[in-house]
Amino acid sequence: MTATPHRRRPEVFDIAVIGGGIVGSAIARELSGYEVSVALLEARDDVGDGTSKANTAILHTGFDAKPGTLESRLVARGYHLLNAYAKATGIPVEHTGAVLVAWNQEELDALPSLKEKAEANGYERCRIIGADEVYQSLPALGDGALGGLTVPDESIICTWTTNLALATDAQQRGAKLLLQHAVTGVDQTDEVTTLHTAKGEVRARWVINAAGLGADHIDRLFGHDRFTVTPRRGELFVFDKLTRPMVNKIVLPVPSSRGKGVLISPTIYGNVMLGPTAEDLTDRTDTATSEDGYDFLLTKGERLMPRLLSEEVTASYAGLRAAIDQPDYLIEATPEQRYLLVGGIRSTGLTAGIAIAEHVRHLLEESGPPLRSRADLPGPPRMPNIGEATTRPYQDAELIASDPAYGSIVCFCERVTEGEIRDACHASVPARTLEGLRRRTRAMNGRCQGFFCGAAVAALHTQHRADDGCGSQHKDNG
């Protein structure tokens, strides 16, 4: 299993976490709160650049999870933990609520059992409503809705800021962030595991596999054959901000014998989103959109909300979910190998991430020596606001008076300022690429998709990365 020899890092970490998505970053943050040394390895050149970046960005109550599963428990716990963490760090959240809309008799008949499932999961605020109340809540819906189920605490959140906050927090607590460290081989001795990566060897006493789409490959490097990841592509449309008044709540499909279906949701950036599709692939890198996906979404959208389809689509994108051949999260420790697997974390991992990290810590404490809490933890980072529900920098007269760069707009579609671009380039986990800059500031994510502002944004990014001494070390891929 040994790869070609690389440069060896002199230190031996107590714990190496593989995967810089939301779950891996949350685990690194959690464990860095204890007296252990932690390395967070990410294969790409930024955190949150895999499955986490294309999440549907819903903060779930866990009302519809299968009762009694690990997923249902951790999503319910994670909902409260992430809400509190968002308040502490400034992650944008809007508590919009949701309505499951029944369009046929089968779906209408399923509403009472869905309400019972929610109550079995500890969520008791769902309410069955008739068609009149559905249309009072969502007047732009298409004709034919028969009833609905309200979920008043479902919310929308910024998945990008969540991932960045967790990784920044982990780093400020002392974790070492190792980017471009794709794991290609594993060697184990009685006390130390050596991870062979594209950037050299990393040695650790314990290894945690939170590698998302690559988790089964890493698991096999440790000699296991427990599961297979199937990349499941989900395509989405993002509609112009003028559509937001049509959709003030998340419109959820009623799960049926044919699957979960397509949702309509507002975003914290002021847009409306339609999707996702669900297509199983073999290529774990295929995030291209497709003609079939477009046709499917247009057909669904025409039925769900015809007025929406007459508005402009400002972006379409596809993300891959790490579907596995098991019905629940797969989180297991192998103490004799000092190895812990965190696999099969579906899109609910956004909500459950901090609770998953808590669960992983408990498993580590059961499998090895007790972890001792640190008394010198820094406070959580305060993240820049890129949501529309609260004041953005270009609207803050006091901030602009103290630093005029926050009054100099560069991206006019999204109202992103020069000050925000500068800050993102000089942050503790900086925007090394233009795509990373998009996720930190919203620059080039608006109606023109960078056609007007792209050159100016790229020039500022290059300037500030050079000022930071990193301009020549990374290639922009925007």
XYZ file of C-alpha atoms in Angstrom:
478
model
C 0.000 0.000 0.000
C 3.046 2.273 0.201
C 3.260 5.016 -2.413
C 6.417 6.497 -3.902
C 8.510 8.012 -1.053
C 7.946 11.725 -0.382
C 9.282 14.300 2.014
C 8.510 13.310 5.613
C 7.080 15.763 8.121
C 9.110 15.621 11.346
C 6.131 15.788 13.718
C 3.771 12.991 14.691
C 0.227 14.260 15.165
C -2.019 12.713 17.736
C -4.894 12.733 15.234
C -5.072 13.195 11.468
C -8.493 13.975 9.981
C -8.836 13.224 6.261
C -11.308 15.525 4.492
C -11.759 19.298 4.767
C -15.490 19.401 4.117
C -18.039 20.359 6.740
C -17.819 17.057 8.638
C -14.023 16.813 8.612
C -13.646 20.473 9.575
C -16.159 20.041 12.407
C -14.240 17.020 13.712
C -10.924 18.883 13.575
C -12.500 21.818 15.423
C -13.989 19.572 18.108
C -10.799 17.611 18.783
C -8.648 20.744 18.774
C -10.537 21.729 21.912
C -8.609 19.002 23.746
C -4.946 18.468 24.598
C -4.066 16.682 21.369
C -2.334 17.766 18.172
C -4.569 17.634 15.095
C -3.884 17.749 11.358
C -6.706 18.375 8.866
C -5.828 16.964 5.427
C -7.688 18.129 2.334
C -7.009 16.787 -1.164
C -7.945 20.044 -2.894
C -6.520 23.548 -2.586
C -9.323 24.845 -0.348
C -11.635 23.604 2.354
C -15.222 22.914 1.362
C -14.399 22.468 -2.322
C -15.984 19.009 -2.661
C -19.499 17.823 -1.855
C -19.955 20.441 0.878
C -19.933 23.399 -1.519
C -23.006 22.255 -3.491
C -25.296 21.377 -0.593
C -28.925 22.541 -0.835
C -28.141 24.639 2.272
C -31.140 23.668 4.387
C -30.751 23.552 8.162
C -32.889 20.497 8.898
C -34.915 19.780 12.025
C -34.611 16.072 11.254
C -38.387 15.699 11.177
C -38.327 13.220 8.264
C -35.303 11.096 9.184
C -35.861 7.403 9.878
C -36.584 7.186 13.631
C -34.042 5.299 15.704
C -31.148 5.778 13.295
C -27.845 7.408 14.099
C -28.614 9.964 11.396
C -31.921 10.972 13.016
C -30.252 11.440 16.407
C -27.306 13.427 15.096
C -29.371 15.637 12.778
C -31.731 16.559 15.644
C -28.774 17.308 17.922
C -26.865 19.091 15.157
C -29.785 21.404 14.409
C -29.501 22.969 17.866
C -25.693 22.946 17.927
C -25.375 24.601 14.513
C -28.011 27.218 15.315
C -26.032 28.216 18.410
C -22.735 28.146 16.510
C -24.181 30.301 13.737
C -25.187 32.948 16.278
C -21.714 32.899 17.825
C -19.842 33.140 14.519
C -22.203 35.132 12.283
C -22.999 32.323 9.839
C -26.070 33.581 7.927
C -29.289 31.747 8.841
C -32.923 32.533 8.055
C -35.688 30.689 9.897
C -38.130 30.557 7.014
C -40.049 27.402 7.863
C -41.155 24.858 5.275
C -44.309 23.335 3.820
C -44.536 19.842 2.354
C -47.083 20.123 -0.440
C -49.290 17.174 -1.426
C -50.217 17.146 -5.120
C -52.127 13.842 -5.308
C -54.112 11.523 -3.089
C -51.140 9.259 -2.304
C -49.160 12.231 -1.018
C -52.125 13.611 0.903
C -52.674 10.239 2.584
C -48.982 10.171 3.585
C -49.140 13.402 5.621
C -50.424 11.871 8.906
C -47.654 9.248 8.914
C -45.048 11.950 8.195
C -46.361 13.932 11.160
C -46.085 10.798 13.315
C -42.534 10.220 12.059
C -41.606 13.778 13.030
C -42.998 13.217 16.523
C -41.075 9.931 16.804
C -37.960 11.983 16.022
C -38.815 14.393 18.841
C -40.146 17.157 16.607
C -43.731 18.000 17.566
C -44.467 21.261 15.722
C -45.646 19.862 12.378
C -49.245 20.629 11.440
C -51.425 19.271 8.638
C -53.119 22.041 6.659
C -55.665 22.186 3.863
C -55.244 23.524 0.357
C -56.574 26.976 1.254
C -53.915 27.466 3.906
C -51.211 26.141 1.565
C -52.086 28.836 -0.977
C -52.344 31.533 1.690
C -48.757 30.688 2.628
C -47.495 30.164 -0.941
C -49.765 32.050 -3.371
C -47.414 31.534 -6.340
C -47.781 27.750 -6.253
C -49.226 26.067 -9.298
C -52.808 24.823 -9.335
C -53.776 21.481 -7.865
C -52.265 21.323 -4.374
C -54.491 19.230 -2.079
C -52.929 20.006 1.298
C -49.676 20.244 3.164
C -47.628 19.677 6.299
C -45.914 22.633 7.962
C -42.429 22.374 9.435
C -42.012 25.798 11.068
C -38.385 25.378 12.154
C -36.771 24.295 8.885
C -34.281 27.011 7.938
C -31.827 28.115 5.266
C -28.129 28.625 5.958
C -24.878 29.440 4.150
C -23.065 26.145 3.647
C -19.918 27.958 2.435
C -19.572 30.106 5.547
C -20.334 27.124 7.788
C -17.447 25.117 6.341
C -15.080 28.073 6.452
C -16.014 28.935 10.048
C -15.369 25.381 11.250
C -12.006 25.136 9.452
C -10.957 28.601 10.669
C -11.987 27.714 14.216
C -10.012 24.467 14.068
C -6.927 26.290 12.806
C -7.182 29.011 15.449
C -7.431 26.282 18.081
C -4.131 24.882 16.838
C -5.048 22.334 14.158
C -2.669 22.234 11.195
C -4.480 22.667 7.866
C -2.720 20.692 5.111
C -4.167 21.474 1.678
C -3.412 19.539 -1.520
C -2.728 16.474 0.625
C -4.600 13.746 -1.235
C -3.942 10.454 0.554
C -2.520 7.837 -1.815
C -1.187 5.187 0.567
C -1.064 4.039 4.176
C 1.639 2.358 6.264
C 1.004 1.267 9.838
C 3.294 0.313 12.712
C 2.340 -0.520 16.290
C 2.089 3.155 17.266
C 2.105 5.384 14.187
C 0.228 5.488 10.886
C 2.008 7.095 7.947
C -0.243 8.678 5.342
C 1.435 9.074 1.958
C 0.090 12.149 0.206
C 0.710 14.216 -2.889
C 2.622 16.743 -0.735
C 4.621 14.387 1.473
C 4.173 12.014 4.401
C 1.943 12.790 7.374
C 2.286 10.667 10.503
C -0.335 10.305 13.213
C -1.274 8.066 16.100
C -4.977 8.038 15.127
C -6.568 8.596 11.724
C -10.156 9.704 11.111
C -11.548 9.159 7.618
C -14.088 11.861 6.704
C -13.182 11.889 3.020
C -16.711 12.073 1.582
C -16.731 10.786 -1.983
C -13.356 9.135 -1.373
C -14.134 7.605 2.016
C -14.482 4.057 0.649
C -11.111 4.308 -1.119
C -9.422 5.419 2.105
C -11.230 2.667 4.023
C -9.781 0.086 1.633
C -6.277 1.466 2.196
C -6.796 0.417 5.816
C -7.778 -3.083 4.696
C -11.576 -2.845 4.913
C -14.326 -3.483 2.375
C -17.409 -2.204 4.207
C -19.176 -0.005 1.682
C -19.084 1.606 -1.750
C -19.699 5.275 -2.482
C -21.884 6.043 -5.485
C -21.611 9.665 -6.637
C -25.169 10.967 -6.930
C -25.395 14.093 -9.062
C -27.909 16.751 -8.109
C -28.518 19.586 -10.563
C -30.119 22.867 -9.513
C -31.337 26.136 -10.982
C -30.765 29.458 -9.200
C -33.262 32.177 -10.122
C -32.800 35.932 -10.082
C -33.361 37.879 -6.855
C -36.572 39.365 -8.271
C -38.179 35.961 -7.648
C -37.569 35.959 -3.908
C -40.967 37.525 -2.983
C -42.647 34.474 -4.549
C -40.953 32.054 -2.164
C -40.722 33.015 1.497
C -40.691 29.404 2.703
C -39.035 26.156 1.679
C -41.412 24.152 -0.527
C -40.706 20.477 0.092
C -41.967 17.472 -1.823
C -43.803 14.686 -0.005
C -41.617 11.564 -0.147
C -43.359 8.762 -2.013
C -42.677 5.326 -3.443
C -40.908 7.114 -6.324
C -38.422 9.006 -4.128
C -38.031 12.389 -2.431
C -38.439 14.679 -5.423
C -37.624 18.324 -6.128
C -37.845 21.295 -3.772
C -38.082 25.046 -4.168
C -36.217 27.098 -1.613
C -35.163 30.668 -0.953
C -31.440 31.154 -0.398
C -29.715 33.336 2.149
C -28.272 35.306 -0.802
C -31.735 36.519 -1.866
C -32.294 34.074 -4.738
C -34.631 31.124 -5.250
C -33.366 27.603 -5.919
C -35.096 24.739 -7.766
C -33.802 21.161 -7.516
C -32.058 18.867 -7.069
C -32.159 16.025 -9.527
C -30.803 12.641 -8.399
C -28.676 10.731 -10.902
C -26.265 7.970 -9.914
C -22.931 8.153 -11.751
C -19.633 6.301 -11.822
C -17.374 9.338 -12.323
C -16.640 10.958 -8.940
C -15.567 14.206 -10.603
C -18.539 14.740 -12.946
C -20.208 17.944 -11.756
C -21.286 19.029 -15.240
C -24.888 20.000 -15.829
C -26.879 18.053 -18.416
C -29.648 18.540 -20.955
C -31.714 15.819 -19.270
C -31.280 17.551 -15.920
C -32.454 20.852 -17.382
C -35.509 19.243 -18.957
C -36.396 17.471 -15.721
C -36.155 20.632 -13.628
C -38.113 22.695 -16.136
C -40.904 20.114 -16.150
C -41.017 19.951 -12.354
C -40.827 23.724 -11.990
C -43.684 24.238 -14.441
C -45.912 22.084 -12.253
C -44.770 23.400 -8.878
C -44.597 27.138 -9.590
C -45.251 28.221 -13.195
C -44.574 31.902 -12.495
C -41.052 31.013 -11.417
C -40.252 29.570 -14.839
C -40.984 32.913 -16.508
C -38.160 34.532 -14.512
C -34.446 34.555 -15.266
C -32.168 31.705 -14.261
C -28.906 33.338 -13.166
C -26.979 30.111 -12.588
C -27.217 26.364 -12.848
C -24.861 23.957 -11.162
C -24.472 20.357 -10.104
C -23.082 18.786 -6.972
C -22.247 15.207 -6.035
C -23.554 13.507 -2.902
C -21.720 10.547 -1.377
C -24.500 7.948 -1.505
C -23.627 4.559 -0.030
C -25.181 1.106 -0.097
C -26.321 1.310 3.552
C -29.364 3.098 5.042
C -27.627 5.024 7.836
C -24.485 6.972 8.637
C -21.507 4.603 8.922
C -19.389 5.799 11.845
C -17.199 3.084 13.350
C -13.923 2.922 15.263
C -11.332 0.186 14.751
C -9.243 0.572 17.932
C -6.603 -1.993 16.993
C -5.756 0.128 13.945
C -6.262 3.461 15.725
C -8.620 4.281 12.855
C -12.138 5.716 12.744
C -14.447 5.791 9.735
C -17.021 8.537 9.146
C -18.785 7.444 5.953
C -22.112 7.702 4.199
C -22.801 11.227 5.391
C -25.507 12.496 3.082
C -26.587 16.113 2.560
C -27.858 16.147 6.157
C -24.183 16.295 7.159
C -24.402 20.088 6.931
C -26.867 20.120 9.822
C -25.381 17.154 11.681
C -21.691 18.069 11.290
C -21.032 19.444 14.775
C -23.029 16.602 16.361
C -21.084 14.065 14.268
C -17.870 15.612 15.621
C -19.180 15.265 19.168
C -20.072 11.615 18.492
C -16.611 10.948 17.047
C -15.009 12.382 20.181
C -17.072 10.023 22.348
C -15.968 7.043 20.233
C -12.329 8.104 20.545
C -12.653 8.377 24.319
C -14.129 4.866 24.434
C -11.333 3.481 22.242
C -8.270 5.147 23.731
C -6.986 7.288 26.568
C -9.365 10.003 27.845
C -9.194 13.400 26.170
C -8.481 16.345 28.445
C -10.224 19.644 27.727
C -8.081 22.687 27.070
C -8.540 25.695 29.316
C -6.974 28.172 26.873
C -9.352 27.952 23.916
C -9.744 31.093 21.798
C -13.242 32.344 21.121
C -14.972 31.344 17.891
C -14.148 33.359 14.765
C -16.560 36.070 13.656
C -17.289 35.433 9.995
C -17.994 38.052 7.316
C -21.689 38.318 6.512
C -22.634 37.384 2.945
C -26.356 36.911 3.635
C -29.146 39.324 2.748
C -31.073 39.164 6.034
C -28.638 41.404 7.912
C -26.436 44.396 7.067
C -23.799 43.900 4.377
C -20.607 46.015 4.340
C -21.771 48.289 1.492
C -24.784 49.248 3.672
C -22.764 49.985 6.824
C -22.027 53.727 6.931
C -19.962 53.473 10.107
C -17.791 50.710 8.651
C -17.305 52.640 5.412
C -16.325 55.751 7.350
C -13.614 53.777 9.151
C -12.394 52.078 5.951
C -13.520 53.439 2.543
C -12.661 50.118 0.863
C -16.004 48.805 2.179
C -17.767 51.496 0.180
C -16.003 50.680 -3.076
C -18.226 48.145 -4.878
C -16.458 45.832 -7.321
C -19.169 43.242 -8.064
C -22.354 45.225 -8.642
C -24.722 42.263 -9.027
C -23.900 41.003 -5.529
C -22.738 44.311 -4.021
C -19.317 42.952 -3.076
C -16.756 45.551 -2.031
C -13.030 45.896 -2.391
C -12.701 45.592 1.386
C -14.408 42.207 1.409
C -12.161 40.882 -1.364
C -9.089 42.143 0.475
C -10.232 40.527 3.733
C -10.952 37.187 2.055
C -7.460 37.137 0.548
C -5.766 37.878 3.884
C -7.957 35.714 6.165
C -6.427 32.931 8.254
C -7.888 30.467 5.742
C -7.559 32.705 2.672
C -9.169 32.586 -0.763
C -6.369 31.011 -2.767
C -8.395 30.810 -5.981
C -11.165 32.781 -7.648
C -13.595 29.965 -6.869
C -12.610 30.223 -3.217
C -13.186 33.967 -3.437
C -16.689 33.375 -4.833
C -17.598 31.227 -1.828
C -16.256 33.751 0.666
C -17.712 36.946 -0.814
C -20.337 36.110 -3.512
C -18.229 38.031 -6.066
C -19.083 36.930 -9.636
C -22.063 34.876 -8.413
C -24.747 37.291 -9.566
C -26.784 37.908 -12.666
C -23.800 38.595 -14.956
C -21.742 35.663 -13.549
C -18.582 37.765 -13.593
C -18.958 39.130 -17.139
C -18.772 42.728 -15.922
C -16.643 42.442 -12.775
C -14.511 39.357 -13.464
C -11.382 41.188 -14.631
C -11.451 43.643 -11.721
C -12.059 40.885 -9.169
C -9.237 38.782 -10.620
C -6.845 41.735 -10.539
C -7.644 42.485 -6.898
C -7.283 38.815 -5.984
C -3.887 38.604 -7.675
C -2.746 41.827 -6.007
C -3.752 40.793 -2.502
C -2.463 37.249 -2.798
C 0.882 38.690 -3.951
C 0.844 41.096 -1.005
C 0.330 38.064 1.241
C 3.351 36.336 -0.251
C 1.267 33.574 -1.880
C 0.549 34.923 -5.335
C 3.034 32.717 -7.137
C 2.254 29.530 -5.206
C -1.294 28.894 -6.387
C -3.044 28.887 -9.716
C -6.417 30.549 -10.021
C -9.051 28.259 -11.510
C -11.901 30.708 -11.754
